[in-house]
Coordinates of C-alpha atoms in Angstrom, one line a residue:
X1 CA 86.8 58.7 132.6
X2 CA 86.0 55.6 130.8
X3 CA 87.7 52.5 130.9
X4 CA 87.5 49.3 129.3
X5 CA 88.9 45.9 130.4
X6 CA 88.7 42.8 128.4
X7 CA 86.1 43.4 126.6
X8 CA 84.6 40.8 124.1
X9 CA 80.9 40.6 121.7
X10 CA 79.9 37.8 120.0
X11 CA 76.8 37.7 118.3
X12 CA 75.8 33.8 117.6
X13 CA 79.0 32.6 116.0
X14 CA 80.5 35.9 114.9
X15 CA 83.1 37.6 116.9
X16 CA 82.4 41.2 116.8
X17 CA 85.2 42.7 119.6
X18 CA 88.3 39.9 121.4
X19 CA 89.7 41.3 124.4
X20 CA 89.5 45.2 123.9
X21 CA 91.5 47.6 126.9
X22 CA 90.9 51.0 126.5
X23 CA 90.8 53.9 128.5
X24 CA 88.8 57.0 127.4
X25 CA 89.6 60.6 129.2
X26 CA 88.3 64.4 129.5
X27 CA 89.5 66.7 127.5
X28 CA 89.8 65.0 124.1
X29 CA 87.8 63.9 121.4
X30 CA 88.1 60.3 119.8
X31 CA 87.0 59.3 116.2
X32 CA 85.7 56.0 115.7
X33 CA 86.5 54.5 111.8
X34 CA 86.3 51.3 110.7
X35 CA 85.1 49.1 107.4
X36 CA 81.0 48.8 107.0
X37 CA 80.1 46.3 109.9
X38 CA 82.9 46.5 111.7
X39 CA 81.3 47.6 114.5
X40 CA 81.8 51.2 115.1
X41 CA 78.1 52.1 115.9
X42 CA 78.0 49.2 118.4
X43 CA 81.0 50.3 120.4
X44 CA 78.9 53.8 120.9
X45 CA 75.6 51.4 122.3
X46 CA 77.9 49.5 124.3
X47 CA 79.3 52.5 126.3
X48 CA 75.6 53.7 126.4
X49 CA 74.7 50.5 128.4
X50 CA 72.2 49.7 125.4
X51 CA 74.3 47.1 124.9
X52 CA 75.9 44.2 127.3
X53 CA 79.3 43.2 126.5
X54 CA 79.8 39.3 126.1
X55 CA 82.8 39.6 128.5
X56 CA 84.9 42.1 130.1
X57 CA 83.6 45.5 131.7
X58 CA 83.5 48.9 130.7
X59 CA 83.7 51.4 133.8
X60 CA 82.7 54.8 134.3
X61 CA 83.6 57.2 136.4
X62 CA 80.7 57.5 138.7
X63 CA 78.2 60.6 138.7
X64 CA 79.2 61.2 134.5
X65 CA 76.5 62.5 132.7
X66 CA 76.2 60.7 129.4
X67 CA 74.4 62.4 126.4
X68 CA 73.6 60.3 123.3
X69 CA 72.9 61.5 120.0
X70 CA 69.4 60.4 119.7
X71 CA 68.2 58.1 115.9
X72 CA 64.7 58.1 116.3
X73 CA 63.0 61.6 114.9
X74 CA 59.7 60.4 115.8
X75 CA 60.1 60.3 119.7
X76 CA 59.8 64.0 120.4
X77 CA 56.3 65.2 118.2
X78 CA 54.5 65.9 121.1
X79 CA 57.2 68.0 122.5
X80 CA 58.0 71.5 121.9
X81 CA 61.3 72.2 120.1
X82 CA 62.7 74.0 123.3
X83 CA 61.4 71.0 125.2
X84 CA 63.0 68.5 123.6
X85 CA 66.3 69.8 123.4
X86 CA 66.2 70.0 127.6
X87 CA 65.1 66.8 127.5
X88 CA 69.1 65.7 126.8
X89 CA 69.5 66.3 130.6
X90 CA 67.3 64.1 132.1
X91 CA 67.3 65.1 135.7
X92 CA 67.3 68.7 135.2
X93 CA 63.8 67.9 133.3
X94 CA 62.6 66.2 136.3
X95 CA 63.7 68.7 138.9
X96 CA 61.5 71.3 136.4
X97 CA 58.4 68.9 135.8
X98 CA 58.5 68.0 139.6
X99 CA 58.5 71.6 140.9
X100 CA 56.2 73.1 138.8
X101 CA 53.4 69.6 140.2
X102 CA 54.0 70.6 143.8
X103 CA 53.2 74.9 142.6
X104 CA 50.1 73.9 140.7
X105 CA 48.8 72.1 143.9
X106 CA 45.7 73.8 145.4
X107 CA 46.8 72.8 148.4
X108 CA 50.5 73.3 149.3
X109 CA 51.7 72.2 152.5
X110 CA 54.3 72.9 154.9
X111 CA 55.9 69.5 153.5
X112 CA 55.6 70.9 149.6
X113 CA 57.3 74.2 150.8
X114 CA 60.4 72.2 152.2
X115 CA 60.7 70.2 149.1
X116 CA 59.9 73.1 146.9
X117 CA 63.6 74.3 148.4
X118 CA 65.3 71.6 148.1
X119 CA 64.2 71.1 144.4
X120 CA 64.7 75.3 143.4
X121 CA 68.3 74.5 145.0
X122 CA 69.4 71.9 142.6
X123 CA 67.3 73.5 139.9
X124 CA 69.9 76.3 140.4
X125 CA 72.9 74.1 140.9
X126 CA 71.9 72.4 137.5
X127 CA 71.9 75.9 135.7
X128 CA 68.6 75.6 135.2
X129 CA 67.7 79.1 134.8
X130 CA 70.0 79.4 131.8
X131 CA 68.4 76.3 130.5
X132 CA 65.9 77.6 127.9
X133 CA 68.7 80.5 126.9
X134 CA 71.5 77.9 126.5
X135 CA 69.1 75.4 124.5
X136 CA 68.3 78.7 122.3
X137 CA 71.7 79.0 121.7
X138 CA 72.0 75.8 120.5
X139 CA 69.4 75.5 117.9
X140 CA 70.5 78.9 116.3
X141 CA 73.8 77.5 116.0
X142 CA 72.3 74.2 114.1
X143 CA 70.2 76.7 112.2
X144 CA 66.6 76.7 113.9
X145 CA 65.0 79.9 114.0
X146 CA 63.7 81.6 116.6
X147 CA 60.2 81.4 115.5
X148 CA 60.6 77.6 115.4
X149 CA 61.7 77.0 118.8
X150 CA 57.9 76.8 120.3
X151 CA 56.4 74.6 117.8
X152 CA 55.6 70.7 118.5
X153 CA 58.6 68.7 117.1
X154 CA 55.5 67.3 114.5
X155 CA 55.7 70.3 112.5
X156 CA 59.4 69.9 111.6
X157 CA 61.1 68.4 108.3
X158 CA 63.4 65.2 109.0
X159 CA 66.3 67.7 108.7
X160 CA 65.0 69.9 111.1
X161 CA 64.7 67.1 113.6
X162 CA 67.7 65.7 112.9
X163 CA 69.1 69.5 114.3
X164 CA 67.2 69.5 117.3
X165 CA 68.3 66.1 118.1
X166 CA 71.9 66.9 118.0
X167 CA 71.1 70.3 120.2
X168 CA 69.7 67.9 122.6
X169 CA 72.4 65.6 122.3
X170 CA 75.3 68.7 123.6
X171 CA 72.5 70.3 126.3
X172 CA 73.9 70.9 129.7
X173 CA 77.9 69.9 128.3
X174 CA 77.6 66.7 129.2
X175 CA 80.8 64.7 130.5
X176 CA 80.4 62.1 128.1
X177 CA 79.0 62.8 124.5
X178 CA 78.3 59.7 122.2
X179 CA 78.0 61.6 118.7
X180 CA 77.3 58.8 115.4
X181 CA 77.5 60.2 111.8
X182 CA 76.3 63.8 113.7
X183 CA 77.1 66.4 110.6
X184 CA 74.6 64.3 108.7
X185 CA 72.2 66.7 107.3
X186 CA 74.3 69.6 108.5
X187 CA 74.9 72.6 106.0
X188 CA 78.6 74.1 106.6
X189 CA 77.7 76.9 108.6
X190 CA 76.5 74.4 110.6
X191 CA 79.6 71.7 110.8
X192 CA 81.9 74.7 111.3
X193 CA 79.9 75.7 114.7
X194 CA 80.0 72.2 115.6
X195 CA 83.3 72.1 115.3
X196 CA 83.9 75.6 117.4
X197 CA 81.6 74.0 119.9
X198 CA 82.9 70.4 120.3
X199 CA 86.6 72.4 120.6
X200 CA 85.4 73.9 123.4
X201 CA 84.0 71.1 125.5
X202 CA 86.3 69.7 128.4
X203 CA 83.9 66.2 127.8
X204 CA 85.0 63.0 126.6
X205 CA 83.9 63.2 123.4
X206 CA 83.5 60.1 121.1
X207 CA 82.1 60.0 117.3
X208 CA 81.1 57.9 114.1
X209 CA 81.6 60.1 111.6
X210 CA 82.4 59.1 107.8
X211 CA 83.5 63.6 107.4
X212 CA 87.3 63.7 106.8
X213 CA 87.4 67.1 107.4
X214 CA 85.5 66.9 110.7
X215 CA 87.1 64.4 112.3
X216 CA 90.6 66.1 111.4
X217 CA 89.2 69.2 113.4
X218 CA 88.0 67.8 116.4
X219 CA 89.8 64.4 116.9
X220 CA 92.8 64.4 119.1
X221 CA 92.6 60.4 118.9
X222 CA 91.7 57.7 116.2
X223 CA 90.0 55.0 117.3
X224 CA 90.2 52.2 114.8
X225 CA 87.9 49.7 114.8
X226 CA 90.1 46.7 113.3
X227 CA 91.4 43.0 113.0
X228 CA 88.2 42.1 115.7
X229 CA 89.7 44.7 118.4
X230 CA 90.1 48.5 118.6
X231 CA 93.4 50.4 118.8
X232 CA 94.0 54.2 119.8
X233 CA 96.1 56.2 117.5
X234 CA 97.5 59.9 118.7
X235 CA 96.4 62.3 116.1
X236 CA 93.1 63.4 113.8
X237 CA 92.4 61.0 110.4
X238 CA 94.8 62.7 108.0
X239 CA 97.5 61.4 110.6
X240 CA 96.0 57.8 111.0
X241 CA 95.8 57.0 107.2
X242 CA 99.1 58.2 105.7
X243 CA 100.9 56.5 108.9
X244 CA 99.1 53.5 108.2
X245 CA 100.2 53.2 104.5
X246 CA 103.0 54.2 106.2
X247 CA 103.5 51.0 107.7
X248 CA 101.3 48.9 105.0
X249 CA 104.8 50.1 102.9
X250 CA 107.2 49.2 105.1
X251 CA 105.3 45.7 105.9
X252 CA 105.5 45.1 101.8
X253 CA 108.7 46.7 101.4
X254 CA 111.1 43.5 103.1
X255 CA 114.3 44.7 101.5
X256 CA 114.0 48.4 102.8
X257 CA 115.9 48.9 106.1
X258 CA 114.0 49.8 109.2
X259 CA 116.2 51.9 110.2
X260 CA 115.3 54.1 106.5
X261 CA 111.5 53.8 107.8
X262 CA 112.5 54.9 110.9
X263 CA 113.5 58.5 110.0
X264 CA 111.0 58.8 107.2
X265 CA 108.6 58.5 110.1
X266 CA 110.1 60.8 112.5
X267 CA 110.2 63.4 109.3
X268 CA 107.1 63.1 108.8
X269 CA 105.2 63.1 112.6
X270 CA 107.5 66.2 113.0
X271 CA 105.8 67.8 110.0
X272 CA 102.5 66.5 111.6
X273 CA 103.7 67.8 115.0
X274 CA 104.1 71.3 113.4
X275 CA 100.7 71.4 112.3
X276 CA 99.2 70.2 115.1
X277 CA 100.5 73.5 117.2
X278 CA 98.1 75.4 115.1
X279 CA 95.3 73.5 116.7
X280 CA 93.0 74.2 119.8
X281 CA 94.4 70.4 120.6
X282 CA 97.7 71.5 120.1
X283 CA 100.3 71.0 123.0
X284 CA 98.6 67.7 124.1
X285 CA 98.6 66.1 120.7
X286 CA 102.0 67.4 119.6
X287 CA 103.8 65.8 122.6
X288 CA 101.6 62.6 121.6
X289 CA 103.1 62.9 118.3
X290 CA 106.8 62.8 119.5
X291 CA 106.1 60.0 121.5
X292 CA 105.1 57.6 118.6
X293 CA 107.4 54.8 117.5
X294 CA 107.6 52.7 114.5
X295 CA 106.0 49.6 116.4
X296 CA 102.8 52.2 117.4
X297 CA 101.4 51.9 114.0
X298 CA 99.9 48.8 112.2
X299 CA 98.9 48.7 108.7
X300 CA 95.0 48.5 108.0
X301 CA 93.3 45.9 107.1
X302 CA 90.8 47.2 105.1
X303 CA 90.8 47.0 101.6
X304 CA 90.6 50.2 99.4
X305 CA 89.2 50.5 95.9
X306 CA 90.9 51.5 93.1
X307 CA 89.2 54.8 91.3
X308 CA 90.7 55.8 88.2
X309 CA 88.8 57.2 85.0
X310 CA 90.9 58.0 82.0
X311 CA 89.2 59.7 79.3
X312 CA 89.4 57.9 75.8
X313 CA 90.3 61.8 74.0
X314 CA 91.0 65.2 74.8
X315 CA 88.2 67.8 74.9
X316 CA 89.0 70.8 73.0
X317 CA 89.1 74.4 74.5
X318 CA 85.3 74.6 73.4
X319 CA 83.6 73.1 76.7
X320 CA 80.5 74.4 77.8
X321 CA 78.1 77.3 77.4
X322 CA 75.2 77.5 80.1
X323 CA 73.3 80.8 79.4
X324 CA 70.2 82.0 81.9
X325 CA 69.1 78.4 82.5
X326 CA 65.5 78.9 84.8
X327 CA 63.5 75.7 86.2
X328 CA 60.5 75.1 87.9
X329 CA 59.5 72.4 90.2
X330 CA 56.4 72.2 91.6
X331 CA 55.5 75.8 91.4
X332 CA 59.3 76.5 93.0
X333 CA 61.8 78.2 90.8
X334 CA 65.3 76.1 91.5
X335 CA 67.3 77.8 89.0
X336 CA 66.8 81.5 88.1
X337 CA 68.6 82.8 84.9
X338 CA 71.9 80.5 86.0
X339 CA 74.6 81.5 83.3
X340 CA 78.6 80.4 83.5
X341 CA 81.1 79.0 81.1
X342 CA 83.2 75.9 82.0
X343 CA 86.5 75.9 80.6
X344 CA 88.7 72.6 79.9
X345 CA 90.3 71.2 83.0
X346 CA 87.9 73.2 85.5
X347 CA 87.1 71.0 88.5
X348 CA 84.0 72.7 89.5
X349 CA 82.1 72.1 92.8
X350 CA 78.5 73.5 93.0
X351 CA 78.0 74.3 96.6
X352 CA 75.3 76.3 98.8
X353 CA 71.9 74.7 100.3
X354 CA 70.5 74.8 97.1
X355 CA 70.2 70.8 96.8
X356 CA 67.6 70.4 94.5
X357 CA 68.9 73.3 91.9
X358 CA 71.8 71.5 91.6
X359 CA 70.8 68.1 91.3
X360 CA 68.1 70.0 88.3
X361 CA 71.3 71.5 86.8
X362 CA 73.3 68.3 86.4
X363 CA 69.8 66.8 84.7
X364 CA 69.5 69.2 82.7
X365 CA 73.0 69.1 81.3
X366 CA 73.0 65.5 81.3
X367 CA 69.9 65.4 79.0
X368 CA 67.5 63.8 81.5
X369 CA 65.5 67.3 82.3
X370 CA 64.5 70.7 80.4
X371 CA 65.0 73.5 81.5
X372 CA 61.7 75.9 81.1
X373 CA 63.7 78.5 79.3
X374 CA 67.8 79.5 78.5
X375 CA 70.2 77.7 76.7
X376 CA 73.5 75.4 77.3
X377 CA 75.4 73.9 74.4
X378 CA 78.4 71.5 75.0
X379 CA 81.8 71.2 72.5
X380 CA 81.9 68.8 69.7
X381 CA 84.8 67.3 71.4
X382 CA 82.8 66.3 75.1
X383 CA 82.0 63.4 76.2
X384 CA 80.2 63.0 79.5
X385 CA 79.7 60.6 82.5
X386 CA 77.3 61.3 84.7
X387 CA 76.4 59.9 88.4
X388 CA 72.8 61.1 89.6
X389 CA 72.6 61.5 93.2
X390 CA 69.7 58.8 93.1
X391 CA 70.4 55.5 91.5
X392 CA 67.1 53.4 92.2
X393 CA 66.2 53.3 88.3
X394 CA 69.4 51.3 87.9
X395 CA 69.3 48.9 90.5
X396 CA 65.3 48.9 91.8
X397 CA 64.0 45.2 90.5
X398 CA 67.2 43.7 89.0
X399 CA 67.8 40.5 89.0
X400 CA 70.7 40.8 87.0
X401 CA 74.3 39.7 88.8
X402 CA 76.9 42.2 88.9
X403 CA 78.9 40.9 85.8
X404 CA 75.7 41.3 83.6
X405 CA 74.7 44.4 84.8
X406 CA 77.8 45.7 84.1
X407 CA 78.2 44.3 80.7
X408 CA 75.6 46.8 79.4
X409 CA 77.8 49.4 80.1
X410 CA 80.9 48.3 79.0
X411 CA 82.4 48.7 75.4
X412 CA 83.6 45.5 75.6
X413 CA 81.5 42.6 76.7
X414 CA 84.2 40.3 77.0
X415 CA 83.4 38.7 81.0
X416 CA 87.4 38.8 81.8
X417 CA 87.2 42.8 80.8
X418 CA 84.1 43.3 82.9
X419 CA 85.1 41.5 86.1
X420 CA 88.2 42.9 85.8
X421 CA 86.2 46.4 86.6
X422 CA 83.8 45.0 89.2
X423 CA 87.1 43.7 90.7
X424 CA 88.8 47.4 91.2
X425 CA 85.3 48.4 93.0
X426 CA 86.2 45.0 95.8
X427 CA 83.6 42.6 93.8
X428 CA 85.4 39.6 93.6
X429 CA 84.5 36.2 93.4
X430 CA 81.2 35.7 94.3
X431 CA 80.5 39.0 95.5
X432 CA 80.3 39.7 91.5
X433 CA 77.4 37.2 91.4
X434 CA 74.9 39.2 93.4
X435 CA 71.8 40.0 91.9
X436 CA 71.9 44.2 91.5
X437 CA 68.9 44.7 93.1
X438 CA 69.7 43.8 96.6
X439 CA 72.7 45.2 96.6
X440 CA 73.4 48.1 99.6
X441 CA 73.2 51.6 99.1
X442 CA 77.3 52.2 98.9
X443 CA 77.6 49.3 96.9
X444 CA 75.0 50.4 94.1
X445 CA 77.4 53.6 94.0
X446 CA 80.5 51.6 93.8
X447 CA 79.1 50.0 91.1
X448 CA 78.0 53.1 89.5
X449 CA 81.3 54.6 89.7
X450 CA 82.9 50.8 87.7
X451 CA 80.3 52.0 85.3
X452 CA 81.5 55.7 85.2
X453 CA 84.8 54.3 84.3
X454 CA 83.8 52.3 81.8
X455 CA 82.6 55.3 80.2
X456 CA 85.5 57.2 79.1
X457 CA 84.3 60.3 79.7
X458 CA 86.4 63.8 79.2
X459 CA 83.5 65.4 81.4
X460 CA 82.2 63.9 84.6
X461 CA 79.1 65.1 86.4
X462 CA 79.0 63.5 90.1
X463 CA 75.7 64.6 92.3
X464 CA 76.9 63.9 96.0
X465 CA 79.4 60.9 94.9
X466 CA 80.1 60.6 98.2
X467 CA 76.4 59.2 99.5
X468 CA 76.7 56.1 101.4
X469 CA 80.5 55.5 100.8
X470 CA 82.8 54.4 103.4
X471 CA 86.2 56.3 104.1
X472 CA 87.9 54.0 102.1
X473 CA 86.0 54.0 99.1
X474 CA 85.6 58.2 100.1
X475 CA 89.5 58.4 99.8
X476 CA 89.8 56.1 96.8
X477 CA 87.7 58.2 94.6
X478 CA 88.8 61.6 96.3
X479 CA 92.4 60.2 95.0
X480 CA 91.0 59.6 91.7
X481 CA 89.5 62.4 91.0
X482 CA 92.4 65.1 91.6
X483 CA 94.3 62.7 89.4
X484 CA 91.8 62.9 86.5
X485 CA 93.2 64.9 84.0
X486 CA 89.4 65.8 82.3
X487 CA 86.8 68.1 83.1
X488 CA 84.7 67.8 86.2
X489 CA 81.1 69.2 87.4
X490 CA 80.3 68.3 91.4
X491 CA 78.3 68.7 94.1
X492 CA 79.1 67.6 97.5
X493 CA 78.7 67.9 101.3
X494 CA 81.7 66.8 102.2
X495 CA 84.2 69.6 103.2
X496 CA 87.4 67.8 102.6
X497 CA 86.3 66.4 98.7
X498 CA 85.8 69.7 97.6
X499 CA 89.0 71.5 99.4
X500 CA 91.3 69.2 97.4
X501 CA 89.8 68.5 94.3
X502 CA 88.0 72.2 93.1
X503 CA 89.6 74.8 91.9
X504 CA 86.7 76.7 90.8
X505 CA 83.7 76.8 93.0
X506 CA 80.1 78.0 92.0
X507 CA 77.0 78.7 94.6
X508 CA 73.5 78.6 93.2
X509 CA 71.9 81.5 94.7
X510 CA 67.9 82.9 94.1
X511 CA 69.1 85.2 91.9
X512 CA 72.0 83.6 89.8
X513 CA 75.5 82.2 90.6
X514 CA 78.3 83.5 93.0
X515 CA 81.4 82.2 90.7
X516 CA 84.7 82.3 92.0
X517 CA 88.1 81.0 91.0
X518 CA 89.3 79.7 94.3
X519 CA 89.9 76.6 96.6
X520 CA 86.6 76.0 98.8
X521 CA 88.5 77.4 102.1
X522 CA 89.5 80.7 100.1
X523 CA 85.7 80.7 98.9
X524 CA 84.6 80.3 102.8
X525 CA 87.1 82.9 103.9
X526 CA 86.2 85.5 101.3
X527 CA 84.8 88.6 103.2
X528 CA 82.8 89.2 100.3
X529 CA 81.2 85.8 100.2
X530 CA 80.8 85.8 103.4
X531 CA 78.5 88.5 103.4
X532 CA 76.4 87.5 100.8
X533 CA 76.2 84.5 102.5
X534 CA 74.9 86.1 106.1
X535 CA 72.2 88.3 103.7
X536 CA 71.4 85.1 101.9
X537 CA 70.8 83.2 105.3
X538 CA 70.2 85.8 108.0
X539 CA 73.1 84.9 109.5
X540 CA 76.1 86.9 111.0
X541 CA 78.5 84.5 111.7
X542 CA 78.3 82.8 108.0
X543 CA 81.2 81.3 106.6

């Protein structure tokens, strides 16, 4: 158990956490959210003991285990894959390194034998001759082949790391498990195992994570980082935001009864409650559920933008034509004979490890790339917006401020028009006076997306849209696009953005496309899929 007394941070003049009391316990799994810099990844170093609080004290429960999801993928080269993911228990790794000493001694002594036994007993009681089988396990459930597991940690990519890092992170089920932003870098096969794997743990479990979908699958509690303090809040994201607006409403709303808001939010935590059977979470959290009353919930105080593109006409039935479009890069082939036709109103999402294909694909439509042979012809009536996933040629060197880099975008240059934009995407005041060239990576995108709406577009073309947003601006333009009533071609990571906004999905394969009519779970769940998926991979348990 965890708990939390009084706890204040204060760097220099700034107030960071006033007077926090929480209490953290086994058996459930608590998302941290919160605006950029409100202190979310801090909180996580705090209970680490990397960081001191100012004031107040945050208690363990003595003899815990705490595991950490590890930043640095540098640390480990020297280490062997296997090694490194052992390394997440830290005395097990002694007990091993100390024994084997005392075996390799020439001379071993009556002494070394009686130590020898007291070492191969807590070896045992540690598990530690499952160790190398369970940290196995874990890396071929994050995707790391067999034939990998023995190399030095040198000799794998950043993403690779990244995996081994996290298997090191859940080694030995650890009773505490401090996870920040850990589906980073994860394909869905992967985030889908996590999930299983985090449902199964009887840890405290506490995570960053910017994934709608993953924190509504694992999280029994929100913990929102907010007003300088943190609250706990019964129930996974989904439950946390629309109880919140919940409340924002009613806090607006004077003239409305309470009592009127009172019953709307019993109807709809019973809904909430229903669902919440269905999970592995589910007789704990529904009886939170019931419990919650009107006062529980406090509007947010973040601020959310506002994401809206309206086309300036209607495409005709004529969209798009993409026939056996192939493209090398670097002596790879990224796109093999890729053929479909988009229809109007198809919300599209381009899905499957294929990253670089796709972002080709979307340059090559856009008219930024050729392709080295087939064909694609767009309608007459099309007009397209397009967000690359990389925006450093727009921003890298500006000295421009917001309004005037804006203004080159805009149909009308008239400054009142063009703040008025800036001011949807939260760049108000003098925020819309910063030069564009320092700006941070999620506000470079925000302002991409003002400039995407400026547009006009009938057809949008988004490359991961969702790359360094917050939740906020995630849900914004999540909202905003199911409510766009054009044409839209997407790739993204994030489970929850496709689920509610596709209705056709489309996975690049070696060999062509895998096209399907469908929502993205209905696409995951199709036997069919699912094998050409586990062929595709080498896989059996692909999703």
């Amino acid at each position: 158990m965890i708990t939390i007394n009084g706890l204040a941070l204060q760097f220099g003049k700034r107030t960071l956490f006033k007077d926090v009391n929480l209490k953290f316990t086994p058996g459930n799994c608590y998302g941290v959210i919160g605006a950029n810099g409100a202190g979310k990844s801090t909180l996580l170093r705090l209970l680490s003991g990397e960081l001191e609080p100012t004031k107040g004290t945050i208690e363990i429960t003595p003899g815990e285990r705490i595991a950490v999801l590890k930043q640095d993928h540098y640390a480990y080269d020297e280490y062997e894959v296997l090694r490194t993911v052992i390394m997440g228990h830290k005395r097990l790794v002694e007990v091993m390194d100390e024994k084997n000493l005392l075996y390799a001694k020439e001379n071993f002594s009556e002494e070394d034998g009686i130590k020898v036994s007291e070492l191969e007993a807590e070896f045992a009681e540690l598990n530690g001759w499952e160790a190398e089988a369970e940290a196995a396990k874990l890396l071929m459930g994050l995707g790391i082949e067999e034939e990998k597991h023995s190399l030095p940690m040198a000799d794998l990519t950043p993403m690779e790391k990244v995996r081994v890092l996290l298997a090191q992170s859940l080694f030995g089920n650890p009773d505490i498990l401090l996870l920040d932003e850990p589906t980073n870098h994860l394909d869905i096969e992967s985030i889908n195992w996590l999930e299983e794997f985090l449902g199964n743990l009887d840890s405290i479990i506490i995570v960053v994570s910017h994934d709608r979908h993953f924190l509504n699958q694992v999280c029994t509690y929100i913990c929102d980082v907010d007003f300088g303090g943190i609250n706990l809040y019964a129930g996974n994201y989904d439950f946390w935001y629309q109880s919140s607006q919940l409340a924002l409403q009613m806090a607006k709303d004077a003239n409305r009864k309470k009592e009127e808001k009172i019953k709307e939010l019993q109807n709809f935590i019973s809904r909430f409650a229903a669902n919440a059977a269905k999970s592995k979470q589910a007789t704990s959290r529904k009886k939170m559920l019931e419990k919650i009353t009107l006062d529980d919930i406090k509007p947010s105080s973040r601020r959310y933008p506002y994401i809206a593109f309206t086309p300036e006409r209607e495409a005709g039935d004529q969209l798009l034509t993409v026939e056996n479009l192939t493209k090398t890069v670097d002596g790879e082939t990224v796109l093999k004979n890729v053929s479909f036709t988009l229809k109007k109103g198809d919300k599209t999402a381009f899905v499957g490890p294929n990253t670089l294909g796709k972002t080709m694909l979307f340059k090559i439509l856009a008219g930024e790339e050729k392709a080295d042979s087939g064909s694609f012809s767009w309608g007459v009536t099309t007009s397209r917006g397009y967000l690359p996933s990389d925006n450093s040629e727009y921003f890298d060197g500006v000295k421009l401020n917001l309004v005037d880099w804006l203004r080159q975008f805009s149909p009308d240059p008239d400054e009142t028009f063009v703040r008025g934009f800036l001011g949807r995407m939260l760049f108000s005041g003098e925020e819309s006076q910063k030069a564009a060239g320092v700006l941070s990576g999620g506000e470079r995108v925000r302002c991409m997306l003002s400039k995407l709406m400026l547009s006009g577009g009938n057809v949008l073309i988004l490359d991961e849209p969702t790359n360094h947003l917050d939740l906020e601006s995630i849900t914004a333009l999540n909202n905003g696009l199911i409510a766009f009533k054009g044409t839209l071609l997407f790739a993204s990571h994030d489970h929850e953005f496709v689920q509610t906004i596709a209705n056709r999905i489309i996975d690049i394969t070696p060999d062509g496309v895998v096209d399907r009519l469908s929502t993205y779970d209905d696409f995951l769940a199709n036997e069919t899929v699912k094998q050409q998926l586990a062929e595709k991979y080498g896989k059996n348990n692909a999703r």
